[in-house]
Tab-separated table of C-alpha atoms in Angstrom:
chain	number	residue	atom	x	y	z
A	1232	MET	CA	52.278	72.732	173.463
A	1233	SER	CA	54.340	75.699	174.420
A	1234	LEU	CA	55.042	78.270	171.890
A	1235	PHE	CA	58.810	77.329	172.030
A	1236	GLN	CA	57.948	73.631	171.169
A	1237	LEU	CA	55.408	74.992	168.577
A	1238	ILE	CA	57.978	76.821	166.505
A	1239	LEU	CA	60.634	74.274	167.058
A	1240	VAL	CA	58.459	71.783	165.566
A	1241	ALA	CA	57.734	74.169	162.611
A	1242	ILE	CA	61.519	74.825	162.044
A	1243	ILE	CA	62.364	71.239	161.965
A	1244	GLN	CA	59.606	70.289	159.614
A	1245	GLY	CA	60.340	73.393	157.367
A	1246	THR	CA	63.993	72.719	157.165
A	1247	THR	CA	63.989	68.886	156.768
A	1248	GLU	CA	60.983	68.584	154.422
A	1249	PHE	CA	62.965	69.359	151.200
A	1250	LEU	CA	66.621	68.344	152.345
A	1251	PRO	CA	67.268	64.769	151.706
A	1252	ILE	CA	67.639	64.103	155.672
A	1253	SER	CA	63.865	62.974	156.272
A	1254	SER	CA	61.371	65.549	158.120
A	1255	SER	CA	59.271	62.701	159.440
A	1256	GLY	CA	62.066	61.059	161.039
A	1257	HIS	CA	63.269	63.839	162.799
A	1258	LEU	CA	59.653	64.777	164.122
A	1259	ILE	CA	59.555	61.501	165.479
A	1260	LEU	CA	62.860	61.757	166.992
A	1261	LEU	CA	61.942	64.882	168.880
A	1262	PRO	CA	59.511	63.379	171.564
A	1263	SER	CA	61.600	60.339	171.578
A	1264	LEU	CA	65.070	61.706	172.715
A	1265	THR	CA	63.713	64.936	174.385
A	1266	GLY	CA	60.966	63.840	176.326
A	1267	LEU	CA	58.545	66.442	174.700
A	1268	ALA	CA	54.876	65.789	174.015
A	1269	ASP	CA	54.097	64.498	170.454
A	1270	GLN	CA	52.913	67.456	168.467
A	1271	GLY	CA	49.868	65.366	167.169
A	1272	GLN	CA	48.134	65.455	163.899
A	1273	ALA	CA	46.899	68.776	163.751
A	1274	ILE	CA	50.090	70.330	164.066
A	1275	ASP	CA	51.367	67.799	161.386
A	1276	VAL	CA	48.759	68.875	158.966
A	1277	ALA	CA	49.782	72.509	159.612
A	1278	VAL	CA	53.389	72.322	158.957
A	1279	HIS	CA	52.516	70.167	155.846
A	1280	VAL	CA	50.300	73.344	154.767
A	1281	GLY	CA	53.184	75.560	155.601
A	1282	THR	CA	55.903	73.384	153.378
A	1283	LEU	CA	53.185	73.064	150.771
A	1284	GLY	CA	53.076	76.782	150.302
A	1285	ALA	CA	56.810	77.067	150.221
A	1286	VAL	CA	57.597	74.592	147.528
A	1287	VAL	CA	54.505	75.948	145.273
A	1288	LEU	CA	55.985	79.306	145.715
A	1289	TYR	CA	59.425	78.448	144.689
A	1290	PHE	CA	58.390	76.279	141.713
A	1291	TRP	CA	55.320	78.346	140.752
A	1292	SER	CA	56.383	78.659	137.020
A	1293	ASP	CA	56.333	74.789	137.082
A	1294	VAL	CA	53.227	74.405	138.926
A	1295	LYS	CA	51.454	76.725	136.717
A	1296	GLN	CA	52.310	74.609	133.943
A	1297	ALA	CA	51.015	71.520	135.562
A	1298	ILE	CA	47.809	73.495	136.545
A	1299	ILE	CA	47.319	74.387	132.856
A	1300	GLY	CA	47.909	70.909	131.481
A	1301	LEU	CA	45.785	68.981	134.308
A	1302	PRO	CA	42.612	69.142	132.294
A	1303	ARG	CA	44.213	67.598	129.125
A	1304	ALA	CA	46.012	65.159	131.299
A	1305	LEU	CA	42.845	63.973	132.994
A	1306	THR	CA	41.281	63.248	129.620
A	1307	GLY	CA	44.324	61.133	128.528
A	1308	ARG	CA	45.846	63.726	126.293
A	1309	THR	CA	49.519	64.370	126.369
A	1310	ASP	CA	50.164	66.146	123.464
A	1311	THR	CA	51.523	69.411	125.103
A	1312	PRO	CA	54.407	69.619	127.560
A	1313	GLN	CA	52.214	70.928	130.369
A	1314	ALA	CA	49.769	67.815	130.004
A	1315	ARG	CA	52.812	65.428	130.088
A	1316	LEU	CA	54.092	67.281	133.420
A	1317	ALA	CA	50.622	67.069	134.819
A	1318	LEU	CA	50.123	63.336	133.926
A	1319	GLY	CA	53.678	62.440	135.284
A	1320	LEU	CA	52.798	63.969	138.405
A	1321	ILE	CA	49.788	61.825	138.708
A	1322	VAL	CA	51.350	58.768	137.767
A	1323	ALA	CA	54.418	59.487	140.138
A	1324	THR	CA	51.915	60.034	143.180
A	1325	ILE	CA	49.646	56.923	142.767
A	1326	PRO	CA	51.895	54.217	144.093
A	1327	THR	CA	52.374	56.308	147.459
A	1328	VAL	CA	48.499	57.208	147.943
A	1329	ILE	CA	47.935	53.398	147.481
A	1330	ALA	CA	50.803	52.091	149.811
A	1331	GLY	CA	49.742	54.958	152.280
A	1332	LEU	CA	46.400	54.098	152.691
A	1333	ILE	CA	47.359	50.430	153.192
A	1334	LEU	CA	49.746	51.685	155.922
A	1335	HIS	CA	47.153	53.837	157.632
A	1336	VAL	CA	44.236	51.187	157.491
A	1337	THR	CA	46.470	48.401	158.935
A	1338	GLY	CA	48.179	50.289	161.325
A	1339	LEU	CA	51.606	49.433	160.116
A	1340	SER	CA	52.648	53.039	159.971
A	1341	ALA	CA	52.610	53.068	163.724
A	1342	ALA	CA	54.860	50.161	164.101
A	1343	LEU	CA	57.676	51.762	162.105
A	1344	ARG	CA	57.997	54.743	164.380
A	1345	SER	CA	61.092	53.585	166.186
A	1346	ILE	CA	64.671	54.785	166.673
A	1347	ALA	CA	66.000	51.583	165.484
A	1348	VAL	CA	64.049	51.718	162.310
A	1349	ILE	CA	65.059	55.558	161.789
A	1350	GLY	CA	68.613	54.657	162.456
A	1351	TRP	CA	68.817	51.966	159.847
A	1352	THR	CA	66.857	53.955	157.375
A	1353	MET	CA	69.021	56.999	157.731
A	1354	LEU	CA	72.061	55.143	157.258
A	1355	GLY	CA	71.106	52.648	154.704
A	1356	PHE	CA	69.176	54.968	152.481
A	1357	GLY	CA	72.040	57.571	152.849
A	1358	LEU	CA	74.530	55.392	151.522
A	1359	VAL	CA	72.045	54.464	148.513
A	1360	LEU	CA	71.909	58.230	147.712
A	1361	TYR	CA	75.527	58.608	147.840
A	1362	TRP	CA	75.984	55.440	145.449
A	1363	ALA	CA	73.345	56.912	142.952
A	1364	ASP	CA	74.643	60.548	143.210
A	1365	GLN	CA	78.377	59.312	142.581
A	1366	LYS	CA	77.560	56.862	139.755
A	1367	GLY	CA	74.454	58.226	138.164
A	1368	LYS	CA	75.020	60.057	134.741
A	1369	GLN	CA	74.042	63.488	134.205
A	1370	THR	CA	72.638	63.187	130.722
A	1371	LYS	CA	68.958	64.035	131.288
A	1372	ASP	CA	67.057	67.191	132.372
A	1373	ALA	CA	63.624	68.142	133.457
A	1374	ARG	CA	62.341	68.061	129.675
A	1375	ASP	CA	63.171	64.380	129.550
A	1376	TRP	CA	60.705	63.300	132.121
A	1377	GLY	CA	58.041	61.020	130.917
A	1378	LEU	CA	55.624	58.672	132.071
A	1379	ARG	CA	58.322	55.743	132.595
A	1380	ASP	CA	60.455	57.675	134.683
A	1381	ALA	CA	57.476	59.215	136.382
A	1382	ALA	CA	56.348	55.532	137.147
A	1383	VAL	CA	59.906	54.475	138.350
A	1384	MET	CA	60.305	57.569	140.626
A	1385	GLY	CA	56.956	56.908	142.049
A	1386	LEU	CA	57.842	53.585	143.214
A	1387	TRP	CA	61.105	54.787	144.826
A	1388	GLN	CA	58.884	57.329	146.603
A	1389	VAL	CA	56.810	54.485	148.418
A	1390	LEU	CA	60.214	53.833	150.282
A	1391	ALA	CA	59.681	57.382	151.917
A	1392	LEU	CA	56.814	55.812	153.964
A	1393	ILE	CA	59.267	54.174	156.078
A	1394	PRO	CA	60.153	56.792	158.693
A	1395	GLY	CA	63.901	58.425	158.164
A	1396	THR	CA	63.869	57.324	154.522
A	1397	SER	CA	63.351	61.106	153.094
A	1398	ARG	CA	60.913	61.595	150.436
A	1399	SER	CA	63.172	64.151	148.948
A	1400	GLY	CA	65.984	61.812	149.407
A	1401	ILE	CA	64.687	58.736	147.866
A	1402	THR	CA	63.079	60.671	144.864
A	1403	ILE	CA	66.308	62.466	144.171
A	1404	THR	CA	67.926	58.870	144.662
A	1405	GLY	CA	65.725	57.534	141.903
A	1406	ALA	CA	66.485	60.578	139.706
A	1407	ARG	CA	70.272	60.275	140.020
A	1408	GLN	CA	69.969	56.451	139.115
A	1409	LEU	CA	67.834	57.371	135.998
A	1410	GLY	CA	70.456	59.920	134.954
A	1411	TYR	CA	69.178	63.345	135.863
A	1412	THR	CA	71.357	66.313	136.455
A	1413	ARG	CA	71.423	67.081	140.508
A	1414	GLU	CA	69.544	70.240	139.780
A	1415	ASP	CA	66.850	69.126	137.685
A	1416	GLY	CA	66.560	65.622	139.695
A	1417	ALA	CA	65.920	67.639	142.796
A	1418	ARG	CA	63.412	69.905	140.885
A	1419	ILE	CA	61.379	66.931	139.816
A	1420	ALA	CA	61.453	65.573	143.224
A	1421	MET	CA	60.201	68.743	144.529
A	1422	LEU	CA	57.400	69.001	142.281
A	1423	MET	CA	56.575	65.309	142.866
A	1424	SER	CA	56.309	66.283	146.813
A	1425	ILE	CA	53.419	68.627	145.857
A	1426	PRO	CA	50.680	66.129	145.441
A	1427	THR	CA	51.960	63.842	147.888
A	1428	ILE	CA	52.164	66.525	150.677
A	1429	ILE	CA	48.235	67.488	149.486
A	1430	ALA	CA	47.202	63.658	149.677
A	1431	SER	CA	48.870	63.101	153.035
A	1432	GLY	CA	47.229	66.334	154.311
A	1433	VAL	CA	43.777	65.361	153.305
A	1434	LEU	CA	44.278	61.908	154.970
A	1435	LEU	CA	45.514	63.510	158.301
A	1436	SER	CA	42.779	66.276	158.037
A	1437	VAL	CA	39.987	63.653	158.306
A	1438	ASP	CA	40.782	62.775	162.079
A	1439	VAL	CA	41.819	66.462	162.774
A	1440	ALA	CA	38.482	67.758	161.712
A	1441	ARG	CA	36.709	66.204	164.619
A	1442	GLN	CA	39.044	67.724	167.389
A	1443	ALA	CA	39.371	71.430	165.923
A	1444	ASP	CA	38.858	74.346	168.124
A	1445	ALA	CA	40.027	77.860	168.460
A	1446	GLN	CA	43.208	77.330	170.330
A	1447	LEU	CA	44.149	74.526	167.960
A	1448	ALA	CA	43.631	76.712	164.979
A	1449	LYS	CA	45.798	79.534	166.254
A	1450	ASP	CA	48.478	77.094	167.295
A	1451	GLY	CA	48.203	75.563	163.699
A	1452	ALA	CA	48.433	79.004	162.027
A	1453	ILE	CA	51.816	79.759	163.996
A	1454	ALA	CA	53.384	76.385	162.971
A	1455	ALA	CA	52.404	76.673	159.283
A	1456	VAL	CA	53.933	80.173	159.101
A	1457	PHE	CA	57.283	79.018	160.589
A	1458	ALA	CA	57.316	76.194	158.603
A	1459	PHE	CA	56.714	78.069	155.407
A	1460	VAL	CA	59.464	80.470	156.196
A	1461	SER	CA	62.067	77.917	157.320
A	1462	ALA	CA	61.079	75.552	154.243
A	1463	LEU	CA	61.507	78.418	151.891
A	1464	LEU	CA	64.964	79.239	153.046
A	1465	ALA	CA	66.301	75.603	153.275
A	1466	LEU	CA	64.626	75.087	149.721
A	1467	SER	CA	66.323	77.951	148.207
A	1468	LEU	CA	69.652	77.221	149.964
A	1469	MET	CA	69.685	73.532	148.557
A	1470	MET	CA	68.914	74.442	144.929
A	1471	ARG	CA	71.625	77.115	144.749
A	1472	LEU	CA	74.081	74.494	146.258
A	1473	LEU	CA	73.429	71.905	143.953
A	1474	ARG	CA	74.799	74.135	141.189
A	1475	SER	CA	78.223	73.432	142.545
A	1476	VAL	CA	77.904	70.860	145.544
A	1477	SER	CA	76.864	67.306	145.362
A	1478	PHE	CA	74.603	65.587	148.054
A	1479	THR	CA	77.746	64.381	150.094
A	1480	PRO	CA	77.207	66.796	152.715
A	1481	TYR	CA	73.572	65.350	153.502
A	1482	VAL	CA	74.949	61.834	153.146
A	1483	ILE	CA	77.620	62.461	155.841
A	1484	TYR	CA	74.808	63.839	158.048
A	1485	ARG	CA	72.552	61.050	157.679
A	1486	VAL	CA	75.554	58.366	158.321
A	1487	ILE	CA	76.540	60.204	161.459
A	1488	LEU	CA	72.930	60.538	162.822
A	1489	GLY	CA	72.097	56.861	161.882
A	1490	ILE	CA	74.966	55.388	163.519
A	1491	VAL	CA	74.087	57.496	166.814
A	1492	LEU	CA	70.438	56.478	166.662
A	1493	LEU	CA	71.530	52.888	166.390
A	1494	VAL	CA	73.756	53.027	169.364
A	1495	ILE	CA	70.743	54.541	171.369
A	1496	ALA	CA	68.408	51.708	170.074
A	1497	TYR	CA	70.677	48.908	170.997
A	1498	SER	CA	72.443	50.122	174.058
């Protein structure tokens, strides 16, 4: 990969990972629409590491609370807010891990990587996000997040395994449907991304470890740094905008892109 493509991939991943517009969909579209070579699993792992660092840093106070509560959560004790947060994140991650392993083992994940699929999911789940954001009440905040809501949002998150859906977008949709405020719904969705990104990275790393070399490590480090910076900027901007703006601008982008992709796929 050229340095330009490496940086381009990293910036696209970092910018779109936490916005409700699908990072995986954009990364699949990049080689499909431009003719550039696919970045490969090693770079996928690297940019995921970069975005993971960004979300952990931005939400460090919440992450620290979850880490503190993890030992109690693993023993089934949920008598502290920290333990309840940790257990909630575990419960929310389990459905996606199981479904992701099934798709990986069966090879179905590769079959979903098409422009038509991404076009439909961009359009369809963009409209679902709009519906949930407009109709959902804003009566809950992050302190109300319990195991039931964690399980429900975890099931919503499974849909993100379909390229173009957007992991952040679909979990925010679930949060808004459950009645969480825009800002706290996004906050919970971002925290849910941490164990999911870790699980995805571990799964991809199994294959990457066999082909690692010095040049690949150098490219990966560059990609991780640019993904980290762009993800941190995008995440900061979105969380600030949510104090005064709805998710409608992202929906408009998804609908326009979805229609364009469907025209390309079926023309």
